[in-house]
Amino acid sequence: MANPRESELHYPLGDALPAPGGVLEIAPGLRWVRMGLPFALDHINLWLLRDEIDGRPGWSIVDCGVANEATQALWEQVFAEHLDGLPVLRVIVTHFHPDHIGLAAWLVDKWQCRFSISATDFNLARLASGSTVGMGGQTAAAFFASHGLTDEDSLAKIRARSSYYPSMVPAVPSRFHRLMNGNTLRIGEHDWVCIAGYGHAPEHISLHCPGLGVLISGDMVLPRISTNVSVVDVEPEADPLKLYLNSIAEMLKLPGETLVLPSHGKPFTGLHARVDQLQEHHRERLDDVLAACATKPCHAAELLELLFKRKLDLHQTTFAMGESVAHLNALWLAGQLKRKLDADGIYRFSAV
Ligand SMILES: [Zn+2]
């Protein structure tokens, strides 16, 4: 959903964007690459950091783009023209979603380089790339049905989408270097601190460089859209919204003037304002859900219109269902709603 308070943020680079296959220098040794995506969200930002590992000069890449030939061709162009003739030494991935990890195996294989990611996201990516767990198929359809999505046509399409993740992430590197909260990575002349964030992916890693005053936020803080926070079928009783809100509250400890490099949208300043906006956004959604459930018991599917206020296609509906359950679970697990499994097999939530 678009950010109604976007004017509180500042975009220091204005409307400048890197050209396809090109780069835009953010600071010495820090370059911005932008790749297309085959979704409604049509681009992802990737970052190049001048590095040196074991005495070899080169570059670290943060995030990869989806696995397709167009993105590979653009990477080849970046390698030929924008690495100052140096190799890629390391691929860092913020989290396991296809737009971030898709080409990691290709990049790591091509450069025979290090692959850094959290252990949780590494293992989930390996599992999901080799199977259908949590990414569509029968279990996802059953999960959505238990939350009131009973339209047979949609359920049939979700059941059929069983190879969704592997189609975008056909392989994951077989070895990794583990990133954990609080780790410091020496990248070139600067220290970057890993900040683990929860609720969007199992163990998302953002990178903060105090020396440059820069935060590579990944998907945890985006300027325009609110980060997807979903309950998925593999962990149906999770409380990702609580985890997410706790994680972004931690970001308030970073300096207010930090330049935020998000995975989608443009680099911006105004981190504290953005965290406040996201907190407000979810507080309002929680209030709406609580009010609706106070009038009658509600399931997740019937709250979609209230929460999203627009028509959704199937892809958007699956994300929206995950978000709707996330808000219901947050209230239920906080003791503000009670949950009942009705005779029709659907969970309904009502006031306590
Ligand atoms: Zn993501």
Short mmCIF file of C-alpha atoms and ligand atoms in Angstrom, two decimals:
data_model
loop_
_atom_site.label_atom_id
_atom_site.label_comp_id
_atom_site.label_asym_id
_atom_site.label_seq_id
_atom_site.Cartn_x
_atom_site.Cartn_y
_atom_site.Cartn_z
CA MET A 1 0.00 0.00 0.00
CA ALA A 2 1.40 3.41 -0.98
CA ASN A 3 2.82 5.53 1.80
CA PRO A 4 0.54 8.52 2.55
CA ARG A 5 3.32 10.22 4.56
CA GLU A 6 6.03 9.83 1.89
CA SER A 7 6.66 13.59 1.86
CA GLU A 8 8.30 13.24 5.30
CA LEU A 9 11.14 11.32 3.62
CA HIS A 10 13.96 12.84 1.62
CA TYR A 11 15.48 11.37 -1.53
CA PRO A 12 19.02 12.81 -1.73
CA LEU A 13 19.59 11.46 -5.26
CA GLY A 14 16.30 12.89 -6.52
CA ASP A 15 14.83 10.81 -9.33
CA ALA A 16 18.19 9.49 -10.55
CA LEU A 17 18.19 5.74 -11.26
CA PRO A 18 20.97 3.48 -12.56
CA ALA A 19 20.45 2.52 -16.22
CA PRO A 20 19.84 -1.19 -16.98
CA GLY A 21 23.27 -2.84 -16.86
CA GLY A 22 24.72 0.35 -15.40
CA VAL A 23 25.58 1.60 -11.93
CA LEU A 24 25.12 4.76 -9.92
CA GLU A 25 27.79 5.65 -7.39
CA ILE A 26 26.30 6.38 -3.94
CA ALA A 27 29.67 6.90 -2.19
CA PRO A 28 33.25 5.98 -3.13
CA GLY A 29 33.27 2.18 -3.51
CA LEU A 30 29.48 1.86 -3.06
CA ARG A 31 27.48 1.42 -6.26
CA TRP A 32 23.78 0.93 -6.95
CA VAL A 33 22.52 -1.60 -9.54
CA ARG A 34 18.84 -1.93 -10.46
CA MET A 35 17.35 -5.07 -12.06
CA GLY A 36 13.89 -5.74 -13.47
CA LEU A 37 11.45 -8.19 -11.86
CA PRO A 38 8.60 -10.12 -13.48
CA PHE A 39 6.06 -9.01 -10.83
CA ALA A 40 3.85 -6.01 -10.10
CA LEU A 41 6.81 -4.89 -8.01
CA ASP A 42 8.91 -4.38 -11.13
CA HIS A 43 12.47 -3.82 -9.88
CA ILE A 44 15.00 -4.67 -7.18
CA ASN A 45 18.02 -2.69 -6.00
CA LEU A 46 21.34 -4.48 -5.61
CA TRP A 47 24.57 -3.06 -4.24
CA LEU A 48 28.25 -3.33 -5.11
CA LEU A 49 30.77 -2.76 -2.32
CA ARG A 50 34.49 -2.35 -3.02
CA ASP A 51 36.19 -5.09 -1.03
CA GLU A 52 39.38 -6.96 -0.34
CA ILE A 53 39.46 -10.56 0.88
CA ASP A 54 42.63 -12.52 1.67
CA GLY A 55 44.70 -9.76 0.08
CA ARG A 56 42.76 -9.80 -3.21
CA PRO A 57 41.00 -6.62 -4.33
CA GLY A 58 37.51 -6.95 -5.78
CA TRP A 59 33.83 -6.45 -5.00
CA SER A 60 31.13 -7.78 -2.74
CA ILE A 61 27.61 -7.96 -4.18
CA VAL A 62 24.54 -7.53 -1.97
CA ASP A 63 21.53 -9.46 -3.40
CA CYS A 64 21.23 -11.04 -6.82
CA GLY A 65 17.97 -10.59 -8.77
CA VAL A 66 15.74 -13.42 -10.02
CA ALA A 67 17.16 -16.30 -12.04
CA ASN A 68 16.49 -15.49 -15.67
CA GLU A 69 18.55 -14.77 -18.77
CA ALA A 70 17.73 -11.08 -18.91
CA THR A 71 19.13 -10.51 -15.42
CA GLN A 72 22.21 -12.63 -16.17
CA ALA A 73 22.89 -10.56 -19.31
CA LEU A 74 22.66 -7.32 -17.31
CA TRP A 75 25.04 -8.70 -14.70
CA GLU A 76 27.52 -9.57 -17.47
CA GLN A 77 27.33 -5.97 -18.60
CA VAL A 78 27.96 -4.72 -15.05
CA PHE A 79 30.94 -7.09 -14.72
CA ALA A 80 32.42 -5.95 -18.04
CA GLU A 81 31.99 -2.23 -17.51
CA HIS A 82 31.57 -1.33 -13.86
CA LEU A 83 33.89 -3.41 -11.66
CA ASP A 84 37.07 -1.54 -12.64
CA GLY A 85 38.42 -4.82 -14.03
CA LEU A 86 38.23 -6.53 -10.62
CA PRO A 87 36.50 -9.80 -9.68
CA VAL A 88 33.51 -10.49 -7.44
CA LEU A 89 34.82 -11.89 -4.15
CA ARG A 90 31.64 -12.43 -2.21
CA VAL A 91 27.86 -12.61 -2.66
CA ILE A 92 25.86 -11.41 0.37
CA VAL A 93 22.15 -12.20 0.42
CA THR A 94 19.78 -10.39 2.79
CA HIS A 95 17.13 -13.15 2.78
CA PHE A 96 15.78 -16.16 0.90
CA HIS A 97 13.10 -14.51 -1.30
CA PRO A 98 13.53 -15.23 -5.03
CA ASP A 99 14.32 -11.67 -6.11
CA HIS A 100 17.19 -11.56 -3.60
CA ILE A 101 18.69 -15.07 -3.83
CA GLY A 102 17.59 -16.18 -7.33
CA LEU A 103 20.93 -15.84 -9.11
CA ALA A 104 23.17 -16.55 -6.10
CA ALA A 105 24.15 -20.05 -7.28
CA TRP A 106 25.03 -18.73 -10.74
CA LEU A 107 27.06 -15.83 -9.34
CA VAL A 108 28.92 -17.93 -6.76
CA ASP A 109 29.67 -20.58 -9.35
CA LYS A 110 30.82 -18.05 -11.93
CA TRP A 111 33.19 -16.25 -9.56
CA GLN A 112 34.02 -19.19 -7.26
CA CYS A 113 33.43 -16.79 -4.41
CA ARG A 114 32.14 -16.68 -0.86
CA PHE A 115 28.36 -16.76 -0.17
CA SER A 116 27.15 -15.00 2.99
CA ILE A 117 23.60 -15.32 4.38
CA SER A 118 21.89 -16.18 7.68
CA ALA A 119 21.78 -19.91 8.45
CA THR A 120 17.98 -19.90 8.73
CA ASP A 121 17.44 -18.38 5.31
CA PHE A 122 20.17 -20.55 3.77
CA ASN A 123 18.49 -23.72 4.99
CA LEU A 124 14.99 -22.63 4.01
CA ALA A 125 16.17 -21.60 0.53
CA ARG A 126 17.84 -25.02 0.07
CA LEU A 127 14.66 -26.77 1.19
CA ALA A 128 12.27 -24.62 -0.86
CA SER A 129 14.40 -24.78 -3.99
CA GLY A 130 14.24 -28.57 -3.88
CA SER A 131 10.57 -28.93 -2.92
CA THR A 132 7.31 -27.08 -2.63
CA VAL A 133 7.28 -26.45 1.11
CA GLY A 134 5.37 -23.31 2.00
CA MET A 135 5.44 -21.87 -1.51
CA GLY A 136 2.12 -22.87 -3.01
CA GLY A 137 0.66 -26.30 -3.66
CA GLN A 138 -1.75 -28.39 -1.59
CA THR A 139 -0.64 -27.32 1.89
CA ALA A 140 -0.90 -23.63 0.98
CA ALA A 141 -4.38 -24.15 -0.48
CA ALA A 142 -5.51 -26.00 2.66
CA PHE A 143 -4.11 -23.23 4.85
CA PHE A 144 -5.89 -20.47 2.89
CA ALA A 145 -9.14 -22.51 2.92
CA SER A 146 -8.95 -22.79 6.72
CA HIS A 147 -8.89 -18.99 6.79
CA GLY A 148 -11.96 -18.59 4.59
CA LEU A 149 -10.60 -18.49 1.02
CA THR A 150 -13.09 -20.99 -0.34
CA ASP A 151 -13.38 -19.92 -3.97
CA GLU A 152 -12.61 -23.17 -5.86
CA ASP A 153 -11.02 -21.44 -8.84
CA SER A 154 -8.44 -19.62 -6.67
CA LEU A 155 -7.72 -22.75 -4.63
CA ALA A 156 -7.16 -24.79 -7.81
CA LYS A 157 -4.67 -22.20 -9.06
CA ILE A 158 -2.83 -22.16 -5.72
CA ARG A 159 -2.66 -25.99 -5.73
CA ALA A 160 -1.24 -25.87 -9.26
CA ARG A 161 1.46 -23.40 -8.26
CA SER A 162 3.55 -26.05 -6.57
CA SER A 163 6.88 -25.25 -8.24
CA TYR A 164 6.67 -21.50 -7.80
CA TYR A 165 9.84 -21.07 -5.72
CA PRO A 166 12.06 -23.55 -7.60
CA SER A 167 11.08 -21.89 -10.89
CA MET A 168 12.66 -18.66 -9.68
CA VAL A 169 15.37 -20.20 -7.52
CA PRO A 170 16.46 -23.33 -9.42
CA ALA A 171 19.59 -23.76 -7.27
CA VAL A 172 21.17 -22.45 -4.07
CA PRO A 173 24.94 -22.53 -3.42
CA SER A 174 25.93 -25.65 -1.49
CA ARG A 175 28.23 -23.88 1.00
CA PHE A 176 27.77 -20.69 2.95
CA HIS A 177 29.33 -18.24 5.35
CA ARG A 178 26.96 -17.58 8.22
CA LEU A 179 25.71 -14.06 9.03
CA MET A 180 24.32 -13.46 12.52
CA ASN A 181 22.94 -10.48 14.38
CA GLY A 182 25.78 -8.28 15.64
CA ASN A 183 28.48 -9.76 13.36
CA THR A 184 30.81 -7.17 11.90
CA LEU A 185 31.93 -7.69 8.32
CA ARG A 186 35.04 -5.90 7.15
CA ILE A 187 34.21 -4.89 3.58
CA GLY A 188 37.03 -2.93 1.96
CA GLU A 189 37.81 0.05 4.16
CA HIS A 190 34.63 -0.12 6.23
CA ASP A 191 32.98 -2.16 8.95
CA TRP A 192 29.40 -3.27 8.30
CA VAL A 193 27.29 -4.56 11.20
CA CYS A 194 24.71 -7.30 10.57
CA ILE A 195 21.25 -6.54 11.96
CA ALA A 196 18.91 -9.52 12.00
CA GLY A 197 15.26 -8.69 11.36
CA TYR A 198 12.24 -10.94 11.71
CA GLY A 199 8.68 -11.16 10.43
CA HIS A 200 9.35 -10.71 6.68
CA ALA A 201 11.72 -13.65 6.25
CA PRO A 202 12.95 -16.12 8.88
CA GLU A 203 16.24 -14.28 9.56
CA HIS A 204 16.67 -11.26 7.31
CA ILE A 205 20.04 -9.52 7.54
CA SER A 206 20.34 -5.75 7.06
CA LEU A 207 23.81 -4.18 6.98
CA HIS A 208 24.72 -0.97 8.75
CA CYS A 209 27.94 0.92 8.07
CA PRO A 210 28.49 3.49 10.86
CA GLY A 211 31.50 4.95 9.00
CA LEU A 212 29.51 5.77 5.88
CA GLY A 213 26.24 6.41 7.74
CA VAL A 214 24.51 3.92 5.43
CA LEU A 215 21.97 1.15 6.10
CA ILE A 216 21.34 -1.52 3.47
CA SER A 217 17.85 -2.24 4.73
CA GLY A 218 16.86 -5.04 2.34
CA ASP A 219 13.09 -5.48 2.56
CA MET A 220 12.79 -4.59 6.26
CA VAL A 221 12.27 -0.84 5.66
CA LEU A 222 11.03 0.39 2.27
CA PRO A 223 10.13 4.02 1.54
CA ARG A 224 6.89 3.60 -0.40
CA ILE A 225 5.28 0.27 0.33
CA SER A 226 4.88 -1.52 3.61
CA THR A 227 6.98 -4.68 3.92
CA ASN A 228 5.02 -7.87 3.42
CA VAL A 229 4.47 -9.54 6.80
CA SER A 230 2.68 -12.84 6.31
CA VAL A 231 1.72 -16.01 8.09
CA VAL A 232 2.42 -18.95 5.75
CA ASP A 233 1.28 -22.55 5.81
CA VAL A 234 4.52 -24.03 7.18
CA GLU A 235 4.06 -22.07 10.42
CA PRO A 236 0.33 -21.38 10.69
CA GLU A 237 0.37 -20.11 14.28
CA ALA A 238 3.30 -17.74 13.87
CA ASP A 239 3.20 -14.10 15.03
CA PRO A 240 5.32 -12.39 12.34
CA LEU A 241 3.74 -8.98 12.90
CA LYS A 242 4.98 -8.85 16.48
CA LEU A 243 8.43 -9.95 15.29
CA TYR A 244 8.43 -7.34 12.53
CA LEU A 245 7.33 -4.48 14.77
CA ASN A 246 9.99 -5.43 17.35
CA SER A 247 12.62 -5.54 14.60
CA ILE A 248 11.86 -2.12 13.11
CA ALA A 249 11.74 -0.60 16.61
CA GLU A 250 15.39 -1.69 16.92
CA MET A 251 16.18 0.41 13.82
CA LEU A 252 15.35 3.53 15.87
CA LYS A 253 18.70 3.01 17.63
CA LEU A 254 20.50 3.92 14.38
CA PRO A 255 21.26 7.61 13.74
CA GLY A 256 18.30 9.56 12.34
CA GLU A 257 20.35 10.93 9.41
CA THR A 258 21.26 7.41 8.17
CA LEU A 259 21.04 7.01 4.38
CA VAL A 260 18.78 4.00 3.83
CA LEU A 261 19.38 1.81 0.77
CA PRO A 262 16.17 -0.21 0.34
CA SER A 263 15.64 -3.21 -1.96
CA HIS A 264 12.70 -1.48 -3.65
CA GLY A 265 12.28 2.26 -4.24
CA LYS A 266 14.95 4.93 -3.98
CA PRO A 267 17.66 5.63 -1.37
CA PHE A 268 16.22 7.89 1.31
CA THR A 269 16.82 9.62 4.61
CA GLY A 270 14.18 9.81 7.32
CA LEU A 271 14.61 6.34 8.87
CA HIS A 272 12.97 7.27 12.17
CA ALA A 273 9.99 8.87 10.42
CA ARG A 274 9.61 5.80 8.22
CA VAL A 275 9.65 3.44 11.22
CA ASP A 276 7.01 5.63 12.86
CA GLN A 277 4.89 5.50 9.69
CA LEU A 278 5.10 1.71 9.53
CA GLN A 279 4.20 1.40 13.21
CA GLU A 280 1.22 3.72 12.67
CA HIS A 281 0.15 1.78 9.55
CA HIS A 282 0.03 -1.51 11.45
CA ARG A 283 -1.61 0.05 14.53
CA GLU A 284 -4.41 1.31 12.28
CA ARG A 285 -4.82 -2.08 10.57
CA LEU A 286 -4.92 -3.81 13.98
CA ASP A 287 -7.58 -1.35 15.18
CA ASP A 288 -9.64 -1.98 12.02
CA VAL A 289 -9.44 -5.76 12.49
CA LEU A 290 -10.32 -5.51 16.16
CA ALA A 291 -13.34 -3.32 15.38
CA ALA A 292 -14.56 -5.67 12.63
CA CYS A 293 -14.24 -8.74 14.89
CA ALA A 294 -16.14 -6.90 17.64
CA THR A 295 -19.25 -6.69 15.43
CA LYS A 296 -19.23 -10.39 14.41
CA PRO A 297 -16.77 -13.33 14.24
CA CYS A 298 -14.56 -12.82 11.14
CA HIS A 299 -12.21 -14.99 9.10
CA ALA A 300 -9.11 -13.71 7.31
CA ALA A 301 -10.57 -13.77 3.79
CA GLU A 302 -13.49 -11.50 4.63
CA LEU A 303 -11.10 -8.90 6.06
CA LEU A 304 -9.22 -8.46 2.77
CA GLU A 305 -11.45 -5.66 1.54
CA LEU A 306 -11.16 -3.82 4.84
CA LEU A 307 -7.37 -4.18 4.93
CA PHE A 308 -6.52 -3.59 1.28
CA LYS A 309 -9.39 -1.44 -0.02
CA ARG A 310 -8.86 -2.53 -3.65
CA LYS A 311 -9.32 -5.46 -6.04
CA LEU A 312 -6.55 -8.06 -5.81
CA ASP A 313 -5.35 -10.57 -8.39
CA LEU A 314 -4.52 -14.11 -7.27
CA HIS A 315 -0.83 -13.42 -6.59
CA GLN A 316 -1.77 -10.36 -4.53
CA THR A 317 -4.54 -12.31 -2.80
CA THR A 318 -2.10 -14.93 -1.49
CA PHE A 319 0.14 -12.20 -0.04
CA ALA A 320 -2.89 -10.35 1.32
CA MET A 321 -4.26 -13.50 2.97
CA GLY A 322 -0.91 -14.01 4.70
CA GLU A 323 -1.03 -10.41 5.94
CA SER A 324 -4.63 -10.70 7.09
CA VAL A 325 -3.81 -13.83 9.12
CA ALA A 326 -0.74 -12.02 10.50
CA HIS A 327 -2.93 -9.25 11.93
CA LEU A 328 -5.47 -11.75 13.30
CA ASN A 329 -2.77 -13.92 14.85
CA ALA A 330 -1.10 -10.90 16.47
CA LEU A 331 -4.35 -9.94 18.19
CA TRP A 332 -5.24 -13.54 19.03
CA LEU A 333 -1.81 -14.35 20.50
CA ALA A 334 -1.86 -11.09 22.48
CA GLY A 335 -5.16 -12.17 24.02
CA GLN A 336 -7.22 -9.44 22.33
CA LEU A 337 -9.21 -11.83 20.12
CA LYS A 338 -10.31 -15.40 20.56
CA ARG A 339 -10.22 -18.00 17.79
CA LYS A 340 -12.76 -20.71 17.05
CA LEU A 341 -12.59 -23.52 14.47
CA ASP A 342 -16.12 -23.73 13.12
CA ALA A 343 -17.89 -26.82 11.74
CA ASP A 344 -17.12 -25.63 8.17
CA GLY A 345 -13.38 -25.97 8.91
CA ILE A 346 -12.78 -22.20 8.98
CA TYR A 347 -11.11 -20.25 11.79
CA ARG A 348 -13.13 -17.25 12.94
CA PHE A 349 -11.91 -14.60 15.34
CA SER A 350 -14.06 -12.64 17.75
CA ALA A 351 -13.79 -10.21 20.65
CA VAL A 352 -12.75 -11.70 24.00
ZN ZN B 1 11.57 -10.15 0.68
#
